[in-house]
Short mmCIF file of C-alpha atoms in Angstrom, two decimals:
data_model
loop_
_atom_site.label_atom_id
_atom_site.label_comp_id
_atom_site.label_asym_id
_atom_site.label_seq_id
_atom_site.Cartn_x
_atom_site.Cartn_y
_atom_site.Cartn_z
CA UNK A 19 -76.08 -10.62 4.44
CA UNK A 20 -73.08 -11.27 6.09
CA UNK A 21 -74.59 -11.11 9.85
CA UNK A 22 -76.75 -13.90 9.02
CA UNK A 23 -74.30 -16.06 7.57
CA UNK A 24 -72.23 -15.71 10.48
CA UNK A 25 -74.87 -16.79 12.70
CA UNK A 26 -74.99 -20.18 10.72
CA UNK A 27 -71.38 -20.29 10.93
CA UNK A 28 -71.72 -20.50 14.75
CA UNK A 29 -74.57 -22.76 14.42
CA UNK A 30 -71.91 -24.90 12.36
CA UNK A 31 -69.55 -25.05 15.14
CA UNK A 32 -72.06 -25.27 18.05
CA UNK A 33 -73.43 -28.65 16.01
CA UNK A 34 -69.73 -30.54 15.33
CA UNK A 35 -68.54 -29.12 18.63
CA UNK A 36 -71.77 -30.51 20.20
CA UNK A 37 -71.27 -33.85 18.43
CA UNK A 38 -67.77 -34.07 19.44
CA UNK A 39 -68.57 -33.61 23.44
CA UNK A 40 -70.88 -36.83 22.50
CA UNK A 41 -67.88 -39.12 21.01
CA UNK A 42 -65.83 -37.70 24.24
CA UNK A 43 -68.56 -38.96 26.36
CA UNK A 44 -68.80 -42.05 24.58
CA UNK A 45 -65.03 -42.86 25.76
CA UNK A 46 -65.52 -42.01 29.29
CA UNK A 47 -68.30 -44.01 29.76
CA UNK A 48 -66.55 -47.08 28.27
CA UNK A 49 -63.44 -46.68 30.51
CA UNK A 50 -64.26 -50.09 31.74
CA UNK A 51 -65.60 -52.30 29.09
CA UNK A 52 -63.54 -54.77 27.43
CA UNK A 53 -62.00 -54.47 24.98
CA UNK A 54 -63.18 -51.20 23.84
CA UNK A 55 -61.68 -48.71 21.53
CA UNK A 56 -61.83 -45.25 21.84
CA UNK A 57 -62.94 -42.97 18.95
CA UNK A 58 -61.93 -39.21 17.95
CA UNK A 59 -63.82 -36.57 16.43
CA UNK A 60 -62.32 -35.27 12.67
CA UNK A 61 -63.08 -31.53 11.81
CA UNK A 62 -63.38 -30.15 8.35
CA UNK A 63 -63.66 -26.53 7.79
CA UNK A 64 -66.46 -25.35 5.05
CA UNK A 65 -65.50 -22.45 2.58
CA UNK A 66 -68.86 -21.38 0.67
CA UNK A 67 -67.69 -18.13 -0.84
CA UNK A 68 -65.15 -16.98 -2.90
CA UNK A 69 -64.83 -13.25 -3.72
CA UNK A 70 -62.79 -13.71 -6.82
CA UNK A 71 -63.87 -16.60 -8.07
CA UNK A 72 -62.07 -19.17 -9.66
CA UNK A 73 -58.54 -16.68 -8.94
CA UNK A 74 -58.30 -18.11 -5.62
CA UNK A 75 -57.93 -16.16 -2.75
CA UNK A 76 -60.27 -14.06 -0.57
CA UNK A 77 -62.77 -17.04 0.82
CA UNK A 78 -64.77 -16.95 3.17
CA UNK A 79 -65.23 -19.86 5.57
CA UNK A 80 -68.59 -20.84 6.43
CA UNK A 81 -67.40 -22.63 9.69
CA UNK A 82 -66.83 -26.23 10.11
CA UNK A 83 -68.16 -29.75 10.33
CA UNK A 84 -67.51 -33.46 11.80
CA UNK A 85 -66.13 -34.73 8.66
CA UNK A 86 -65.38 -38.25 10.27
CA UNK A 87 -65.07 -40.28 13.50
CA UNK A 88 -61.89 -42.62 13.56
CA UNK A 89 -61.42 -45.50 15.73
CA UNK A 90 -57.75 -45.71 17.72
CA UNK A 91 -57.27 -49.20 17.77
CA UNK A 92 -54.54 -48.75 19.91
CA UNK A 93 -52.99 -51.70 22.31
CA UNK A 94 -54.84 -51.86 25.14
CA UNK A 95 -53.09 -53.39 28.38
CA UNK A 96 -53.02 -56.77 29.63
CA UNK A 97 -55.22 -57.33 32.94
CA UNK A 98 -54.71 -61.38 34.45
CA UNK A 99 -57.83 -63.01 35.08
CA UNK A 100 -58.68 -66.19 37.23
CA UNK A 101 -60.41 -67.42 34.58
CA UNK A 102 -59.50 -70.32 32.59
CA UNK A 103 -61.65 -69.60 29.50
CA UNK A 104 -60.81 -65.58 29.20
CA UNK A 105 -58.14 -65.22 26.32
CA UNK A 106 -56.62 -61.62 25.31
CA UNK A 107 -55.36 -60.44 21.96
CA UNK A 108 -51.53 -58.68 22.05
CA UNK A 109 -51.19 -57.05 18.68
CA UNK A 110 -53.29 -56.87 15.42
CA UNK A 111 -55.78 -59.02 15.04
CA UNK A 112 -60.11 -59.43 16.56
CA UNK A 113 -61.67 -62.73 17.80
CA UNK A 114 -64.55 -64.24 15.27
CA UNK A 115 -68.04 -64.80 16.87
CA UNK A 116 -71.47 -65.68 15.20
CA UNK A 117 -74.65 -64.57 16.73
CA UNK A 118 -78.30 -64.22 15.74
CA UNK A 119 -77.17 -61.47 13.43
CA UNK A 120 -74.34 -62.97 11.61
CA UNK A 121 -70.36 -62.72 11.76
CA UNK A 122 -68.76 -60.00 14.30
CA UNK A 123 -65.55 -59.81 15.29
CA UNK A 124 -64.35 -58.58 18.55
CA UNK A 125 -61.10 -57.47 21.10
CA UNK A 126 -63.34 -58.73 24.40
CA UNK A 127 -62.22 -62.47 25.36
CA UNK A 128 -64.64 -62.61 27.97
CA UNK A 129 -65.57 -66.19 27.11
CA UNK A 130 -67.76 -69.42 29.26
CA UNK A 131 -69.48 -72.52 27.97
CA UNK A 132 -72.95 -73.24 27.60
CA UNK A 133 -75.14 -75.62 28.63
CA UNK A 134 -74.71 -77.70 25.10
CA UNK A 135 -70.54 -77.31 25.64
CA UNK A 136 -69.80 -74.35 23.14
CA UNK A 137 -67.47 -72.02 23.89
CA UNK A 138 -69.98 -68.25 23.57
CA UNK A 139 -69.23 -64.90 24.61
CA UNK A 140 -71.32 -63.04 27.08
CA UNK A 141 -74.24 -62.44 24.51
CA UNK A 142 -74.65 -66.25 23.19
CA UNK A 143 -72.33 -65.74 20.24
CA UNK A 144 -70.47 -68.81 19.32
CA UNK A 145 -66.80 -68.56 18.92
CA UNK A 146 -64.74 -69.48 16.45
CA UNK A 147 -62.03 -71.89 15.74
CA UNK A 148 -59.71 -74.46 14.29
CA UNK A 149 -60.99 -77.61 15.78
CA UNK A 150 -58.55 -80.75 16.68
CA UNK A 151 -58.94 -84.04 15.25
CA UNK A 152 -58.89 -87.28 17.53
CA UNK A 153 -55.33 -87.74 17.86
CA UNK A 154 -55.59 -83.95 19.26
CA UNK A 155 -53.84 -82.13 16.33
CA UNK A 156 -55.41 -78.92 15.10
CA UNK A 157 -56.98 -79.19 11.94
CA UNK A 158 -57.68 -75.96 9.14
CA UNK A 159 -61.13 -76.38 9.37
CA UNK A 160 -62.94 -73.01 11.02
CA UNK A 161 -65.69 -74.18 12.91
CA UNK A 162 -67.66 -73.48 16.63
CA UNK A 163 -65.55 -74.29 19.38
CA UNK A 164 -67.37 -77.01 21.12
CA UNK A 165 -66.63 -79.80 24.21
CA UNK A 166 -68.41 -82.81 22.25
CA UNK A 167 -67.82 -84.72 25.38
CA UNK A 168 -66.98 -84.55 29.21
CA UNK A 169 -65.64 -88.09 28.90
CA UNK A 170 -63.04 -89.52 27.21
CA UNK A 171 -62.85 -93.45 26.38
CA UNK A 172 -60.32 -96.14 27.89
CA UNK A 173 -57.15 -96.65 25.37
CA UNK A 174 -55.48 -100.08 25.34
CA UNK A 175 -51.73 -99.57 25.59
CA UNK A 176 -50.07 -100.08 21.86
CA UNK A 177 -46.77 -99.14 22.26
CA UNK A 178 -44.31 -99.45 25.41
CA UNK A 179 -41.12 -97.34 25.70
CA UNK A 180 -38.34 -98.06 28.13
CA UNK A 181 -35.01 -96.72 28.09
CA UNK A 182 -32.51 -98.30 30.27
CA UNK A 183 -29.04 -100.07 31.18
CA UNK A 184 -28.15 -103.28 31.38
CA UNK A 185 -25.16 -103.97 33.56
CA UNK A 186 -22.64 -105.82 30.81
CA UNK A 187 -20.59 -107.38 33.57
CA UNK A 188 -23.92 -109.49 34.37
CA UNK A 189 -22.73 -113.05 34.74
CA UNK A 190 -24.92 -115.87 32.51
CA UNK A 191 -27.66 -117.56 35.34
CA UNK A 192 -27.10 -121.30 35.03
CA UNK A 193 -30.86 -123.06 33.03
CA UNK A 194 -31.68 -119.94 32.29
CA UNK A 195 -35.17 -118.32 33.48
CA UNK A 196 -37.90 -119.93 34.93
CA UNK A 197 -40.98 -118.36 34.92
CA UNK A 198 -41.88 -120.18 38.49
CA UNK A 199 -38.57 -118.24 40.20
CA UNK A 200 -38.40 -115.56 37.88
CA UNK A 201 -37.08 -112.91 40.63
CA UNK A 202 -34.03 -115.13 41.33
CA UNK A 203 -33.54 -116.64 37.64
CA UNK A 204 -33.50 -112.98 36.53
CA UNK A 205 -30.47 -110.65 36.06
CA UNK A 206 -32.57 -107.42 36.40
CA UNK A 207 -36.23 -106.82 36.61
CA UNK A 208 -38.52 -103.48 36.31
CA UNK A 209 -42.31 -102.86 36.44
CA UNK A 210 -44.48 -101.14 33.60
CA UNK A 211 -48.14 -100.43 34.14
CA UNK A 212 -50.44 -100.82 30.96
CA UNK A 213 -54.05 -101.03 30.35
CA UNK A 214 -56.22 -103.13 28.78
CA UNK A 215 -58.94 -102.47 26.54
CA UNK A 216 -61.69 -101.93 29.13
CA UNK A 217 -58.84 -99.55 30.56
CA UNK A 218 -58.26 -101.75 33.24
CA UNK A 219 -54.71 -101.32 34.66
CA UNK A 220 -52.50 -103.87 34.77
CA UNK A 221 -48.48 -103.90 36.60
CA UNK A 222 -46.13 -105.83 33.97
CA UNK A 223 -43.05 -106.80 35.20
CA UNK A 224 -40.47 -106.95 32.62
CA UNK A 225 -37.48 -109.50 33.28
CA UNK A 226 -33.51 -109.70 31.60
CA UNK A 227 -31.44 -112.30 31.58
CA UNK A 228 -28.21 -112.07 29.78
CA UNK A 229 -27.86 -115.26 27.56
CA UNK A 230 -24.63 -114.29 26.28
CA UNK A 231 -21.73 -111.49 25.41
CA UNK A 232 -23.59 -109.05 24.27
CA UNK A 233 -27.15 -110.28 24.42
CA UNK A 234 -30.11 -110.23 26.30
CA UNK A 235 -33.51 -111.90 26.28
CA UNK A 236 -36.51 -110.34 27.46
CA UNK A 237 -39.92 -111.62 29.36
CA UNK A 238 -43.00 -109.59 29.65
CA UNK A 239 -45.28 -111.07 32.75
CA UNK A 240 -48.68 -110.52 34.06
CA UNK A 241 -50.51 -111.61 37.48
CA UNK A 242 -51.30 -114.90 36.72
CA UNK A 243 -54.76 -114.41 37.94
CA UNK A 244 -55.40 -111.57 35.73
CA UNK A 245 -54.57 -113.70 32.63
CA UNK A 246 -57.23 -116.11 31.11
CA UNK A 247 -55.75 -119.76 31.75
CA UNK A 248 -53.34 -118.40 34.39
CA UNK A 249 -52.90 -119.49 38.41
CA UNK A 250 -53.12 -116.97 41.27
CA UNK A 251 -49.28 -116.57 43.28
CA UNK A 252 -47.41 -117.12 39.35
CA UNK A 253 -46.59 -114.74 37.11
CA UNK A 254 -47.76 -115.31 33.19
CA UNK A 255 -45.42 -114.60 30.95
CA UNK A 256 -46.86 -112.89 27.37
CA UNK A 257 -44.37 -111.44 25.39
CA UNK A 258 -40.75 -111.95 24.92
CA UNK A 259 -37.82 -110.87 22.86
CA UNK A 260 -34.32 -110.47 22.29
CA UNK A 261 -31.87 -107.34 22.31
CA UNK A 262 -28.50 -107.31 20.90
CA UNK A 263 -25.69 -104.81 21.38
CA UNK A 264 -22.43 -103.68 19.81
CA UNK A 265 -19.00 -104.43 21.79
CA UNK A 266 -19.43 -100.31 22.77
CA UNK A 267 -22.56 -100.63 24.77
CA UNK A 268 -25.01 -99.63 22.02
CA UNK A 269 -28.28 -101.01 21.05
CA UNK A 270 -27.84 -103.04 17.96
CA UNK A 271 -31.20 -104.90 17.44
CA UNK A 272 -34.51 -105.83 19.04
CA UNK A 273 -36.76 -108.55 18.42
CA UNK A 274 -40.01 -109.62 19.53
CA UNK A 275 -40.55 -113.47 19.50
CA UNK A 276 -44.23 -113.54 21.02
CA UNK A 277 -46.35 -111.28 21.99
CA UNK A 278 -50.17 -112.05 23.22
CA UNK A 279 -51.69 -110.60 26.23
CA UNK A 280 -55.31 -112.60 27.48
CA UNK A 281 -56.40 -110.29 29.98
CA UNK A 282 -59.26 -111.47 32.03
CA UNK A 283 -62.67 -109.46 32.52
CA UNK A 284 -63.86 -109.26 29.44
CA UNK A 285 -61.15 -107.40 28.09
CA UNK A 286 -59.88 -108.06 24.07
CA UNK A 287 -58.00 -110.76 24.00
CA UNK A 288 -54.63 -111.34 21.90
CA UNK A 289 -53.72 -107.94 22.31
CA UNK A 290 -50.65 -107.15 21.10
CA UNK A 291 -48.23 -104.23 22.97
CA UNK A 292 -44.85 -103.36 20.81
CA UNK A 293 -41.91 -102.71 23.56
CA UNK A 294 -39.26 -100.48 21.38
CA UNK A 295 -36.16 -100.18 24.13
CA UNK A 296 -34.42 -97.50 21.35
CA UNK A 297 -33.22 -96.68 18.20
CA UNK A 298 -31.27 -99.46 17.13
CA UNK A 299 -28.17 -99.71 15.18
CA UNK A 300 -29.52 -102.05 12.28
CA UNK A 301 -32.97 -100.20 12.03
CA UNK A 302 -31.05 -97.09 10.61
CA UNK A 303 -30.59 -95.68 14.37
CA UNK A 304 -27.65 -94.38 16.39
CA UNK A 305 -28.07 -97.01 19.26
CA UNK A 306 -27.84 -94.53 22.18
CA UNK A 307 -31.23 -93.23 22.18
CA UNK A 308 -33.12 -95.95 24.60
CA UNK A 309 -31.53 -99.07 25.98
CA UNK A 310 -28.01 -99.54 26.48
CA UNK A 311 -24.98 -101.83 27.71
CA UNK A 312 -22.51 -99.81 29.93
CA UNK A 313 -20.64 -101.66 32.82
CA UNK A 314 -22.79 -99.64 35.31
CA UNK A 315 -25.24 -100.86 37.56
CA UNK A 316 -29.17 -102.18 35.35
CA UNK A 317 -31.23 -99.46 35.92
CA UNK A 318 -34.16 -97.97 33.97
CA UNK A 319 -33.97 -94.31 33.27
CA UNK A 320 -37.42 -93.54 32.21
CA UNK A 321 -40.48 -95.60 30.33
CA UNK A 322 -43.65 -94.70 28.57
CA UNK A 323 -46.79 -96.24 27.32
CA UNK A 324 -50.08 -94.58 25.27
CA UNK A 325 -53.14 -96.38 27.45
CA UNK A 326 -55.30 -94.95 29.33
CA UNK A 327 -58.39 -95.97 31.57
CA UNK A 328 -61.60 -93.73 30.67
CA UNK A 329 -61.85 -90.30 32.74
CA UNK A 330 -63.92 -86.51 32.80
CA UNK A 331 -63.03 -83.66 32.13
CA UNK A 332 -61.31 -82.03 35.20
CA UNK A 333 -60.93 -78.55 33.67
CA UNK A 334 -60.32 -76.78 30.19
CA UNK A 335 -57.95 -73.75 29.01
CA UNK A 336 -56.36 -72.16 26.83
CA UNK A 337 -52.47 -71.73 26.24
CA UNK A 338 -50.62 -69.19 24.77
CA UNK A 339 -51.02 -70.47 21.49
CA UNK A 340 -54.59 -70.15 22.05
CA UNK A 341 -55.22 -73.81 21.79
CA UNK A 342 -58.38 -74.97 24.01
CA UNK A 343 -57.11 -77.59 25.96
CA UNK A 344 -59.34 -80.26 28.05
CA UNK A 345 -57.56 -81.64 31.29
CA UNK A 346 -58.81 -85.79 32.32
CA UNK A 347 -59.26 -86.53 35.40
CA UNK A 348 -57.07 -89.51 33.90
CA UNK A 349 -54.09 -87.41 33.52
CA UNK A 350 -54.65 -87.26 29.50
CA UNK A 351 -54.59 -84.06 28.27
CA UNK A 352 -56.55 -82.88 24.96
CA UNK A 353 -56.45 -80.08 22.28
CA UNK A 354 -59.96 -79.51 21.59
CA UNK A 355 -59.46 -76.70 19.22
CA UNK A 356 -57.43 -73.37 18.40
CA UNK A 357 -58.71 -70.07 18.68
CA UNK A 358 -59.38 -68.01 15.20
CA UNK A 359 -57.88 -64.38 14.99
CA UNK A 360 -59.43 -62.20 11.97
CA UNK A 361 -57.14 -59.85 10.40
CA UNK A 362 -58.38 -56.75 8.39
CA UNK A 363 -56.20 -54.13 5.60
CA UNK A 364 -57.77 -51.10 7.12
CA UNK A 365 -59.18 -51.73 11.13
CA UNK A 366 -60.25 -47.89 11.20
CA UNK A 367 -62.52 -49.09 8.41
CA UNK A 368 -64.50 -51.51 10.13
CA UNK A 369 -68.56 -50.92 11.69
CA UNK A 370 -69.29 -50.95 14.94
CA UNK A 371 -71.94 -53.16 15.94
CA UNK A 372 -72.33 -52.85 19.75
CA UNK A 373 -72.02 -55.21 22.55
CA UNK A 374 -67.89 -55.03 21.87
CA UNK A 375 -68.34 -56.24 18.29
CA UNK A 376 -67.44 -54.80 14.99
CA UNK A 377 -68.67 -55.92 11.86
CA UNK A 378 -66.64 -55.64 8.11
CA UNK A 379 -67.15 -53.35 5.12
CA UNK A 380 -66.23 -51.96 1.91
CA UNK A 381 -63.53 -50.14 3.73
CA UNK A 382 -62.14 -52.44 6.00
CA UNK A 383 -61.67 -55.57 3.40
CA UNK A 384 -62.64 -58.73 3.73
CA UNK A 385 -61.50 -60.57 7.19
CA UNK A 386 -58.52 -62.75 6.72
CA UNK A 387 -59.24 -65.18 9.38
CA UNK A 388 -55.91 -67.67 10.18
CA UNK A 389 -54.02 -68.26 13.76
CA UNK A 390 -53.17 -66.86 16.35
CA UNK A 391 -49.57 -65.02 15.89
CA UNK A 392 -49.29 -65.90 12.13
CA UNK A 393 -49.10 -63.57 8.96
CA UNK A 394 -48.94 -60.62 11.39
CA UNK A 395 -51.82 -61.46 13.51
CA UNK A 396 -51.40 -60.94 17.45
CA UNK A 397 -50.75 -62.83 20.31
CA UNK A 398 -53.27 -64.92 22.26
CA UNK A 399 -53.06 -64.54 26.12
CA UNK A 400 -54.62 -67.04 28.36
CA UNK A 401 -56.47 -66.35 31.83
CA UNK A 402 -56.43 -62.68 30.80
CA UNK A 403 -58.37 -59.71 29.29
CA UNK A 404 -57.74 -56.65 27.44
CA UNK A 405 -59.03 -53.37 29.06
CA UNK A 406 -60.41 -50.48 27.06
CA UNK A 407 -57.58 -48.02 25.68
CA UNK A 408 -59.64 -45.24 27.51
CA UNK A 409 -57.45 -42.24 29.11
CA UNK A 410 -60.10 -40.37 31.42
CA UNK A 411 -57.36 -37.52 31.87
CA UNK A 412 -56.54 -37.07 28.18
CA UNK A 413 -60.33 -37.79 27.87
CA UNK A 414 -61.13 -34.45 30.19
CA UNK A 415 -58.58 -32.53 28.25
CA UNK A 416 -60.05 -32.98 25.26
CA UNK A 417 -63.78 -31.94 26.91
CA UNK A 418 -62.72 -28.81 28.05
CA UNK A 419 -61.41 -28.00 24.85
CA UNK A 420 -64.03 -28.89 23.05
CA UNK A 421 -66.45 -27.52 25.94
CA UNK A 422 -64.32 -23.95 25.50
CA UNK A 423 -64.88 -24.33 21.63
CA UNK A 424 -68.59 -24.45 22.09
CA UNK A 425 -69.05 -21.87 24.34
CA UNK A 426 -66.94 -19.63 21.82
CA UNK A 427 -69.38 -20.64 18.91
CA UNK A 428 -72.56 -19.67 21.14
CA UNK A 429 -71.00 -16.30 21.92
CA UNK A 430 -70.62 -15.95 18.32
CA UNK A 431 -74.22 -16.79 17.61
CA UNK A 432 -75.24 -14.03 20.43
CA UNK A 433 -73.06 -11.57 18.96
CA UNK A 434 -74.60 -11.72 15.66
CA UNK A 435 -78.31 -11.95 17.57
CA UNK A 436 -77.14 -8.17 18.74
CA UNK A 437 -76.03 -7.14 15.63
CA UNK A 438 -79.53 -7.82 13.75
CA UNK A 439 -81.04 -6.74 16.52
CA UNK A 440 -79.38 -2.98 16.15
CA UNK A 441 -80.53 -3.33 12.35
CA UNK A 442 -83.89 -3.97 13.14
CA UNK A 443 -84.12 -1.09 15.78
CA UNK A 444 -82.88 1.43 12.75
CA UNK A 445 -86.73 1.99 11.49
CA UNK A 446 -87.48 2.87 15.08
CA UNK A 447 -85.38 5.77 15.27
#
């Protein structure tokens, strides 16, 4: 009877009408979550009858159904946080967490660190990521992002840099230098701190005498009372060496003749400190890069060494790169590891799993974890967090319509409820 089918056409459209208001719903009431993405209702309309058959033509619809809910992973917009550890994704591309459950991936970057120093999200999940190795670079290897310790241990100083002048139209000092006068036996002098292998800071002062045209000797000195078989008041000398130039001013060798430092204190003794003042002609270099001979005044222009004395951790974040970074309160600074971004073939395709966290199926593909901004992937933002793509006005458009729609299928299902109840008065009359 075709006043009974049309009541369960209304019923059809009262039911994916009714569903729809509660995917509508769903969106308002995560205007303000992280990270979230709305959803939107897909109708299907339902033909049951045919009049002719396989001919085509004259169907009759049996109303309509949700046929699907689709995810709008749309960009969300960029809100600045105050907090060092909160990291937002621009583009394509979800944040990898484990839990309890398993793997979930997920758009909020609301991230802190736990008691046992690994990075989690707001429900315990450990997040993911491309730790560093000890000399700070990041490494391929996907793995918990985890502080393994608030304190980083002294470095001896290796290596020395100085880049400088030395005034060429420096007369030769008669006898040389004497390490009991060395300020007046001394064409030019300039201080370097180093450390020593307790990380025990120590003020070198490095002294140049010109010997002749064109070259230069070099003494390395200590405190003598911070050098084992030294004298308090007189400066130890440790390391020397000679530097050469070419008749333009260039560096055109460097050599190290000794090189010993006995610090006191228990620190390692012998250890050995390589001063490079450039990149000399005769080691394959231009000569200009570092120390060089100009008839200017001896002056240093900058130096550099790699020691360190021990220090905490002063605070941690992330860059743009989203690289975890630890700050010393020695001044080093320290990758700890890289954020991973998972990217999926088909994002509309992927579960939701609650708490801001999606989990991967048949139809999303397998997650194709690498870094951040790489093979398409998105951005990483530091001290910053995406908000939910939620549009309450385009939101209350769309429940009013879909309100209006449901109301018009109930007045259908009324109107047919008059209709058999006329037939069923007939036998009355």
């Amino acid at each position: 009877m075709g006043i009974l089918s049309s009541m369960y056409t209304g019923v059809s459209g009262i039911q994916a009408n009714g569903e729809a208001l509660g995917i509508i719903s769903d969106n308002i009431s995560n205007a303000n979550t992280v990270g979230f993405k709305t959803s939107r209702a897909e109708f299907a309309d339902v033909v049951s009858k045919s009049l002719k058959g396989v001919l085509g033509g004259n169907q009759i619809g049996r109303g309509t159904k949700l046929n699907g809910v689709t995810q709008v992973f749309s960009q969300g917009s960029i809100v600045a946080t105050d907090k060092a550890t909160d990291v937002a994704i621009s583009g394509d591309g979800f944040l990898v967490v484990d839990g309890p459950e398993g793997r979930a991936f997920s758009r909020n970057g609301s991230f802190n660190f736990n008691k046992d120093g690994e990075l989690v999200n707001v429900d315990g999940a450990m997040v993911k990521g491309f730790r560093a190795d000890d000399d700070g670079k990041i490494t391929t290897k996907l793995d918990s992002i985890k502080l393994e310790k608030s304190i980083i241990d002294a470095k001896k100083t290796e290596n020395v840099d100085i880049a400088m002048n030395l005034d060429i139209r420096q007369d030769i000092i008669p006898n040389g230098f004497d390490p009991l006068r060395p300020n007046e036996t001394s064409n030019y002098s300039t201080g370097v701190t180093i450390y020593d292998s307790a990380g025990n800071a120590h003020n070198l002062t490095m002294y140049f005498n010109k010997t002749a045209d064109n070259t230069w000797t070099w003494n390395a000195a200590a405190k003598g009372e911070e050098m084992v078989g030294g004298e308090k008041g007189k400066m130890a000398i440790a390391a020397t060496g000679q530097l050469g130039y070419t008749i333009d001013g260039k560096l055109n060798s460097q050599t190290t003749s000794a090189n010993s430092f006995n610090f006191t204190k228990g620190a390692q003794p012998g250890q050995v400190i390589k001063f490079n003042f450039g990149d000399a002609v005769m080691d394959g270099g231009t000569g200009t890069k570092g120390s060089t001979q100009y008839g200017s005044a001896s002056d240093i222009y900058k130096h550099s060494q790699d020691g360190y004395t021990a220090g905490t951790v002063g605070g941690l974040s992330f860059n743009d790169d989203g690289v975890l970074a630890a700050f010393y309160t020695n001044g080093v600074t320290k990758n700890l590891a890289q954020v991973a971004i998972a990217k999926f073939e088909n994002n509309e395709g992927l579960l939701k799993a609650g708490n801001n966290n999606f989990r991967e199926s048949r139809n999303s593909g397998a997650a194709n974890i690498g870094a951040p901004n790489s093979a398409g992937r998105g951005r990483v933002f530091s001290k910053s967090l995406e908000s939910s793509t939620t549009d309450i006005a385009s939101e209350f458009v769309n429940l009013i319509q879909m309100q209006r729609a449901f109301q018009a299928n109930s007045r259908t299902l009324s109107t047919s409820d008059e209709l058999m109840q006329e037939i069923l008065n007939m036998k009355r009359q």
